[in-house]
CSV table of C-alpha atoms in Angstrom, one decimal:
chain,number,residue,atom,x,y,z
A,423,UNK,CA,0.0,0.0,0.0
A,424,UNK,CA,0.9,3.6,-1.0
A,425,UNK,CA,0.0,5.9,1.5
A,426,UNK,CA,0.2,9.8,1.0
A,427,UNK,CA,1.9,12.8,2.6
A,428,UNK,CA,0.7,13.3,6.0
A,429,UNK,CA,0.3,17.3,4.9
A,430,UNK,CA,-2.5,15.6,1.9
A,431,UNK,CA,-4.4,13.4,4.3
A,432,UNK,CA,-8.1,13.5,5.1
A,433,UNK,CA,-10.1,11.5,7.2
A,434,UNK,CA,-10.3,8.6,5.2
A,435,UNK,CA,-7.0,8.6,4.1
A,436,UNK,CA,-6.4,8.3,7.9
A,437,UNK,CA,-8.7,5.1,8.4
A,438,UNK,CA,-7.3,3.5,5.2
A,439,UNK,CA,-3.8,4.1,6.7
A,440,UNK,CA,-5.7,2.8,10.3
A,441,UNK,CA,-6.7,-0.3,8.9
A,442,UNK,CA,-3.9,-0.9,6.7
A,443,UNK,CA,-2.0,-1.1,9.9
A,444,UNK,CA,-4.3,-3.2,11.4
A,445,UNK,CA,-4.5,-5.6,8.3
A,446,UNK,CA,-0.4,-6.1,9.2
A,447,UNK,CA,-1.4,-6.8,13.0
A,448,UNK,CA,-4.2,-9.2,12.2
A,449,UNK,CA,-2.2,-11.2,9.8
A,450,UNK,CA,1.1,-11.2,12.5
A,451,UNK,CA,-0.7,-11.6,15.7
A,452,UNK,CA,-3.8,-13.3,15.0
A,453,UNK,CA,-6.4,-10.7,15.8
A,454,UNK,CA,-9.4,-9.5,14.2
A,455,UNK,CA,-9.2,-5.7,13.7
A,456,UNK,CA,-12.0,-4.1,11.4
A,457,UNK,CA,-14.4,-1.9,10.8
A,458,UNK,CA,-17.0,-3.4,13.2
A,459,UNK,CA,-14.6,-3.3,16.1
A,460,UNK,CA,-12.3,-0.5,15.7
A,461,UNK,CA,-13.0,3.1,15.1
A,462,UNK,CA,-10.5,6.5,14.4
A,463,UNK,CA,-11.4,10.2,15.5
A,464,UNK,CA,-9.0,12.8,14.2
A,465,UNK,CA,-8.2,15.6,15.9
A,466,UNK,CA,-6.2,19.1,15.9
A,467,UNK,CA,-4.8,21.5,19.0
A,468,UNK,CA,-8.0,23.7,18.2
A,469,UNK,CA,-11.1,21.2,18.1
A,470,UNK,CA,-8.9,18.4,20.8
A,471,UNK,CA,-11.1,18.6,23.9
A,472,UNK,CA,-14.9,18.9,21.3
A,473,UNK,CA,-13.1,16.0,19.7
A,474,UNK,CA,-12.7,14.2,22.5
A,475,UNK,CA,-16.1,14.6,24.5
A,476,UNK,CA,-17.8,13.5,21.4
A,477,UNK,CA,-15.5,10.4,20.9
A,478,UNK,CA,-16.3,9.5,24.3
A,479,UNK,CA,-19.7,9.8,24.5
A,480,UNK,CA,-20.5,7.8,21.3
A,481,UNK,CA,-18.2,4.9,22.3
A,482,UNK,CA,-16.3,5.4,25.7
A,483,UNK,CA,-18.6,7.2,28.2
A,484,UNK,CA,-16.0,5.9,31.5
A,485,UNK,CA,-13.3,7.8,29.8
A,486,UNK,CA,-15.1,11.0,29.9
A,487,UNK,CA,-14.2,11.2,33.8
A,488,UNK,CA,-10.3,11.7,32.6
A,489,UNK,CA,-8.9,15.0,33.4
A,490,UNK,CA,-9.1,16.4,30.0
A,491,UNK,CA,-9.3,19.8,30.9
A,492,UNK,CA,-5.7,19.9,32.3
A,493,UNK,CA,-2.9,21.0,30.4
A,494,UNK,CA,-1.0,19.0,29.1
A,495,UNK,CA,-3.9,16.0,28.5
A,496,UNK,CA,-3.5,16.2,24.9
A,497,UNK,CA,0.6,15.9,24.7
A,498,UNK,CA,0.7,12.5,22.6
A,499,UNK,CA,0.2,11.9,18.4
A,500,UNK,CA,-2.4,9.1,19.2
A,501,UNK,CA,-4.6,7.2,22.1
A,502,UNK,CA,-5.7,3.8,22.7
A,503,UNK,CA,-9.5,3.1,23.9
A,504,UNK,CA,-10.3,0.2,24.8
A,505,UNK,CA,-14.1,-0.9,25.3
A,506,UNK,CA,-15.8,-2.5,27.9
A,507,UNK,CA,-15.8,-6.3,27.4
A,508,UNK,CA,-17.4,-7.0,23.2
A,509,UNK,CA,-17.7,-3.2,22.7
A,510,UNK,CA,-15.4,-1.4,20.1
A,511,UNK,CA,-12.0,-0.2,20.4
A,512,UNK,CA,-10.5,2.8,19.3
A,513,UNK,CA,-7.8,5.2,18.7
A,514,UNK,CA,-7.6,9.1,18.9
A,515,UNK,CA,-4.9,10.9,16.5
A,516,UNK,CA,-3.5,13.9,16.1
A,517,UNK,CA,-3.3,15.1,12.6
A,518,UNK,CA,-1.6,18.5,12.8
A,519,UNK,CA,1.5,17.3,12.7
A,520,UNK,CA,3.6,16.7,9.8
A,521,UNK,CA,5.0,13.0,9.4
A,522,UNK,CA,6.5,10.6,7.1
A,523,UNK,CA,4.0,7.6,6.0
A,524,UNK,CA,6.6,5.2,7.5
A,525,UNK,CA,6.2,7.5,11.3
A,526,UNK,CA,2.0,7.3,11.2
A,527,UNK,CA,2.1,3.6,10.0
A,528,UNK,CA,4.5,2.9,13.3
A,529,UNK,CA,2.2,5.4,15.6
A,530,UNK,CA,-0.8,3.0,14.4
A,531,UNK,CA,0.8,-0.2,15.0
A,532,UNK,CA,2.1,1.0,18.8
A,533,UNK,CA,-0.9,2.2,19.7
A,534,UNK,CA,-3.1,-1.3,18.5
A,535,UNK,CA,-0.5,-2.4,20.3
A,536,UNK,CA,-1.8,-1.0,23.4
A,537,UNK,CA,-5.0,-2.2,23.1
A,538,UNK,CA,-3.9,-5.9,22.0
A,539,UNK,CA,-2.1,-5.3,25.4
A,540,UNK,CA,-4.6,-4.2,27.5
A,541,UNK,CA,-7.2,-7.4,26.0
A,542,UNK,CA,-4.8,-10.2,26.6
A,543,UNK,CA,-2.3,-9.2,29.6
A,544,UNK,CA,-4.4,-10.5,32.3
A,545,UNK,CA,-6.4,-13.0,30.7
A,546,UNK,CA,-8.8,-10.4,29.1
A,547,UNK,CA,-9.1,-8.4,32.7
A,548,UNK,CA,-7.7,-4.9,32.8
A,549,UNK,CA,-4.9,-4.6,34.6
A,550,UNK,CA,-4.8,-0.7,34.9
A,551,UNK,CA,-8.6,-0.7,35.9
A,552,UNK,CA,-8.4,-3.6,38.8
A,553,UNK,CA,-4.5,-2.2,40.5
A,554,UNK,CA,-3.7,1.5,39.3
A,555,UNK,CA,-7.0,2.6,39.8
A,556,UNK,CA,-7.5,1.2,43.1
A,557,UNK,CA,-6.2,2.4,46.4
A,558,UNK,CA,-7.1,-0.6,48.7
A,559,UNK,CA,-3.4,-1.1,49.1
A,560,UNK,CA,-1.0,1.4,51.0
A,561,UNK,CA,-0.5,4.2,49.1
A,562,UNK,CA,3.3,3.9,48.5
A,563,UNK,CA,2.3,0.2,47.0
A,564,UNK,CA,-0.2,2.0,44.6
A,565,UNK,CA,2.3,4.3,43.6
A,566,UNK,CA,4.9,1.5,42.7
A,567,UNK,CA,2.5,-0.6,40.5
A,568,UNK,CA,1.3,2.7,39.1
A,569,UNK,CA,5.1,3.7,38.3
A,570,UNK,CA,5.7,-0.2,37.1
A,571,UNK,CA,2.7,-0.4,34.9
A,572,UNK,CA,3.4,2.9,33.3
A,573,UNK,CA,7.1,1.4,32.3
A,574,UNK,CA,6.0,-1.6,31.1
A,575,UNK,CA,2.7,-0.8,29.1
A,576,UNK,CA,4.6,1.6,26.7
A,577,UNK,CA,8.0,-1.0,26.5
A,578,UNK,CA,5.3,-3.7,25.5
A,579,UNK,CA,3.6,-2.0,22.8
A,580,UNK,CA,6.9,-0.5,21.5
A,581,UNK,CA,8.1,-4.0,21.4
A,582,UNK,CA,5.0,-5.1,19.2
A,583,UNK,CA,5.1,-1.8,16.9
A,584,UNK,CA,8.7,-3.0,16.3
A,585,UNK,CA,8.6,-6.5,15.5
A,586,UNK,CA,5.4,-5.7,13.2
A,587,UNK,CA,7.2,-2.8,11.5
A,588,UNK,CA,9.2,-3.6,8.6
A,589,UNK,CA,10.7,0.0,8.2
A,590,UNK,CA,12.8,-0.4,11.7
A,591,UNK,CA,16.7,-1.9,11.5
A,592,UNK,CA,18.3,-3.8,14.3
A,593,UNK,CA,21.3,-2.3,15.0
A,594,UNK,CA,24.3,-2.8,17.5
A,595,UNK,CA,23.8,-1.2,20.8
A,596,UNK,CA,27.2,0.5,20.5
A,597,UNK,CA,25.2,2.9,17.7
A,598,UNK,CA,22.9,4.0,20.0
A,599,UNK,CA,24.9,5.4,22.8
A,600,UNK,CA,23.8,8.9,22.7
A,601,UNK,CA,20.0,7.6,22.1
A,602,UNK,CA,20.1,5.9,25.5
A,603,UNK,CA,22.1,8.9,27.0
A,604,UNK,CA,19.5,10.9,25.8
A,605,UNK,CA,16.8,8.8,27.0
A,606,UNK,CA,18.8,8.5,30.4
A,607,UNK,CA,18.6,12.0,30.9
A,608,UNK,CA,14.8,12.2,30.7
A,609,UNK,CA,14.7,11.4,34.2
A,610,UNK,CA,15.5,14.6,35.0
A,611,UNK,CA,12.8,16.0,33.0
A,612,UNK,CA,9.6,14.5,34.4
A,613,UNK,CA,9.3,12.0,31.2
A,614,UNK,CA,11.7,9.7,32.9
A,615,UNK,CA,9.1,6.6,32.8
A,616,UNK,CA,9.0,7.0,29.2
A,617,UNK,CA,12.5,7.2,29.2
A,618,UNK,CA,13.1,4.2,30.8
A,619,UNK,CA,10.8,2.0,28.7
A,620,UNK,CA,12.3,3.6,25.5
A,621,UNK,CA,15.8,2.3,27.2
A,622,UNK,CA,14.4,-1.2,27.7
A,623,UNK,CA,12.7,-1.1,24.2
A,624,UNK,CA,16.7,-0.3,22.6
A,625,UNK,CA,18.0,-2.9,24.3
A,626,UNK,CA,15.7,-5.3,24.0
A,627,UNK,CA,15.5,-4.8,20.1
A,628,UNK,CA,18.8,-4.0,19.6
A,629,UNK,CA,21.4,-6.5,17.8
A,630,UNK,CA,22.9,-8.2,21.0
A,631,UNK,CA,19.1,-8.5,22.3
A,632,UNK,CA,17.6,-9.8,19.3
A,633,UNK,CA,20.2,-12.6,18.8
A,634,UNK,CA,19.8,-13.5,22.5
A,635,UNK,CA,17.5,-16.6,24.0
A,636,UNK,CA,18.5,-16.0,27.5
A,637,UNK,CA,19.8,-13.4,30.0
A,638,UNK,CA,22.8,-15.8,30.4
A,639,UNK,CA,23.8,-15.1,26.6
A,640,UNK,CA,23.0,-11.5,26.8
A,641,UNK,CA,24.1,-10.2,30.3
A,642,UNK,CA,28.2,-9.6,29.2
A,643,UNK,CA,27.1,-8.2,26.1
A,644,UNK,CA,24.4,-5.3,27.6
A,645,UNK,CA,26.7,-4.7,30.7
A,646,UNK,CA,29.9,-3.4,28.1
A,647,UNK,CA,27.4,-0.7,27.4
A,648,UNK,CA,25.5,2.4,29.1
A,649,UNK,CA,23.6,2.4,31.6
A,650,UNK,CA,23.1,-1.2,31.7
A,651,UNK,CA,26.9,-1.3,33.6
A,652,UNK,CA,24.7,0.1,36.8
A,653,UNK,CA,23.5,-2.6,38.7
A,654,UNK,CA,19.8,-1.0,39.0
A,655,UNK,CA,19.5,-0.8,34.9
A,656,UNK,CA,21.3,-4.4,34.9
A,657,UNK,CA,18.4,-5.7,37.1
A,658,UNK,CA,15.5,-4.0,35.1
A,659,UNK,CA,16.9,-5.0,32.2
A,660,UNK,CA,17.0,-8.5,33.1
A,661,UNK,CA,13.6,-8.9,34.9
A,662,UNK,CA,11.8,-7.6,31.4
A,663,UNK,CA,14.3,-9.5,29.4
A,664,UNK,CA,13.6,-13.3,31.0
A,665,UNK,CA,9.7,-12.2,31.5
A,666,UNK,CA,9.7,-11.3,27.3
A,667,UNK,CA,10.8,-14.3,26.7
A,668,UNK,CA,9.2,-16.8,28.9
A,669,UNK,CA,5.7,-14.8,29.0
A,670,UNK,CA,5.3,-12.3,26.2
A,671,UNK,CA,2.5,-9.6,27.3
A,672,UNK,CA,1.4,-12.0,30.0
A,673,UNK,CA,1.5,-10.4,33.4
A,674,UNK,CA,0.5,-10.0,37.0
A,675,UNK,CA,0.7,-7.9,40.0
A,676,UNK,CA,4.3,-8.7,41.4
A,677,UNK,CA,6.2,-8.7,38.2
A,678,UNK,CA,4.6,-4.8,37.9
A,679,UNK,CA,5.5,-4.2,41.5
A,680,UNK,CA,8.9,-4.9,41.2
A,681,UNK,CA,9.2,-3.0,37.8
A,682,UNK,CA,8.1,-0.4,39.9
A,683,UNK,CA,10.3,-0.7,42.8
A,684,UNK,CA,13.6,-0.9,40.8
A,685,UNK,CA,12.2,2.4,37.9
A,686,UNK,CA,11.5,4.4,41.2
A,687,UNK,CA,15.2,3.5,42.9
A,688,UNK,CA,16.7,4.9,39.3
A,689,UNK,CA,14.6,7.6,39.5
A,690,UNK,CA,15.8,8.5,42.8
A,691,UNK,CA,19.5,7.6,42.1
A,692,UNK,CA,19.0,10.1,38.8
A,693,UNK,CA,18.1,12.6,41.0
A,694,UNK,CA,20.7,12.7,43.8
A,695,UNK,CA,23.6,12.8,41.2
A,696,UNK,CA,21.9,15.5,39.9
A,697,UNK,CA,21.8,17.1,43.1
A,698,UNK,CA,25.3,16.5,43.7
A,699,UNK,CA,26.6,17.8,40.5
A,700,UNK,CA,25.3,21.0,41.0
A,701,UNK,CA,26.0,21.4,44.7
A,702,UNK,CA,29.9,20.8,43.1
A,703,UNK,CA,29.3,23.5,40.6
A,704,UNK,CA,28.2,25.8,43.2
């Protein structure tokens, strides 16, 4: 399939792009994508939040209690919906942003990714609806799956959106060193969850990780490298690693947990040496 300019793209050209996407995900994966069970709402900076309410209403009337009146809500190129039990699914994209075919057809598969995710991850449950929505635990525990879940969800459907996409390369991790630096240093810049999935997503797809069946092969050839040669990222790495391989999306409470034990110690390790840097320069 051709697909046009982003800048020359309607609506439709949108859901043919959509469900060209989904045609790839169906025939990988083994789902049933279509127009019976998915649907696409575009929108732009100026119409987001009208957009949105009527999305909502039509097909996802729980989601209308998000806070989508804050700044900052509408900070992403595309959402996942998913609907309650046999109802549709959908996705929300932006379209005032200029991109290259190859960019939107990625942004589609990550985020049916999410919703693939969010349908089979705990055995058609919800996992963010029954722990990060709930505060029956102690609140520090709520924040830890809530950190853990927020690191994984976007690793996993990364993961998917790369092994579905043709257009990315698997390269060495020694030519991504200032990728990971960069992504390293979003800690420090309140995106540091994403920042650690996208870390966990370059290793993982990365030459030494895509050649490797087991930590055991892998471990001497991620520890050679940035950031993985600190314990805390060696650990992180390894617990997604052997939990990719042996369970795919599969989870369950205690793997999240400790996802969100070990992002929160980095987060916190990030911070003092930033703190101690610039007490030094001062």
């Amino acid at each position: 399939m051709r697909m046009k300019d982003s800048n020359k793209m309607n609506n439709n050209d949108y859901k043919e792009a959509l469900f060209y996407a989904a045609s790839i995900f169906n025939e990988r994966m083994g789902t049933e994508f279509g127009v019976d069970n998915l649907v696409l709402r575009c929108f732009q900076t100026e119409n987001q939040q009208e957009v949105f309410e009527q999305f909502c209403k039509q097909y996802f009337p729980d989601r209308l209690t998000d806070q989508y009146k804050e700044d900052g809500y509408f900070d992403f190129h595309a959402s996942a919906f998913v609907g309650k039990e046999d109802g549709v699914d959908g996705i929300l994209l932006r379209t005032d942003i200029a991109r290259h075919p190859a960019e939107l057809k990625h942004i589609l598969l990550h985020e049916l990714a999410h919703i693939f995710c969010t349908r089979n991850e705990l055995g058609g449950d919800n996992f963010y609806e029954r722990y990060c929505m709930d505060d029956t635990i102690s609140r520090e525990e709520d924040g830890t799956i809530n950190a853990g879940y927020a690191v994984w969800r976007e690793l996993a459907a990364e993961l998917i959106a790369f092994e579905l996409d043709d257009n990315c390369d698997v390269v060495p991790l020694r030519r991504k060193k200032d990728l990971l630096s960069y992504y390293e240093g979003e800690l420090l810049t309140g995106n540091g969850k994403m920042g650690v999935s996208m870390i966990l997503c370059e290793a993982m797809t990365s030459a030494e990780g895509e050649a490797s069946m087991t930590w055991d092969a892998a471990k001497s050839k991620f520890t050679r490298f940035k950031p993985f040669d600190d314990p805390l990222y060696k650990d992180l790495l390894e617990l997604v690693f052997t939990h990719v391989r042996e369970y795919f999306i599969v989870i369950d409470r205690d793997f999240i947990y400790e996802i969100g034990v070990l992002y929160l110690s980095i987060a916190a390790q990030a911070m003092i040496a930033s703190l101690k840097n610039r007490f030094q320069e001062e």
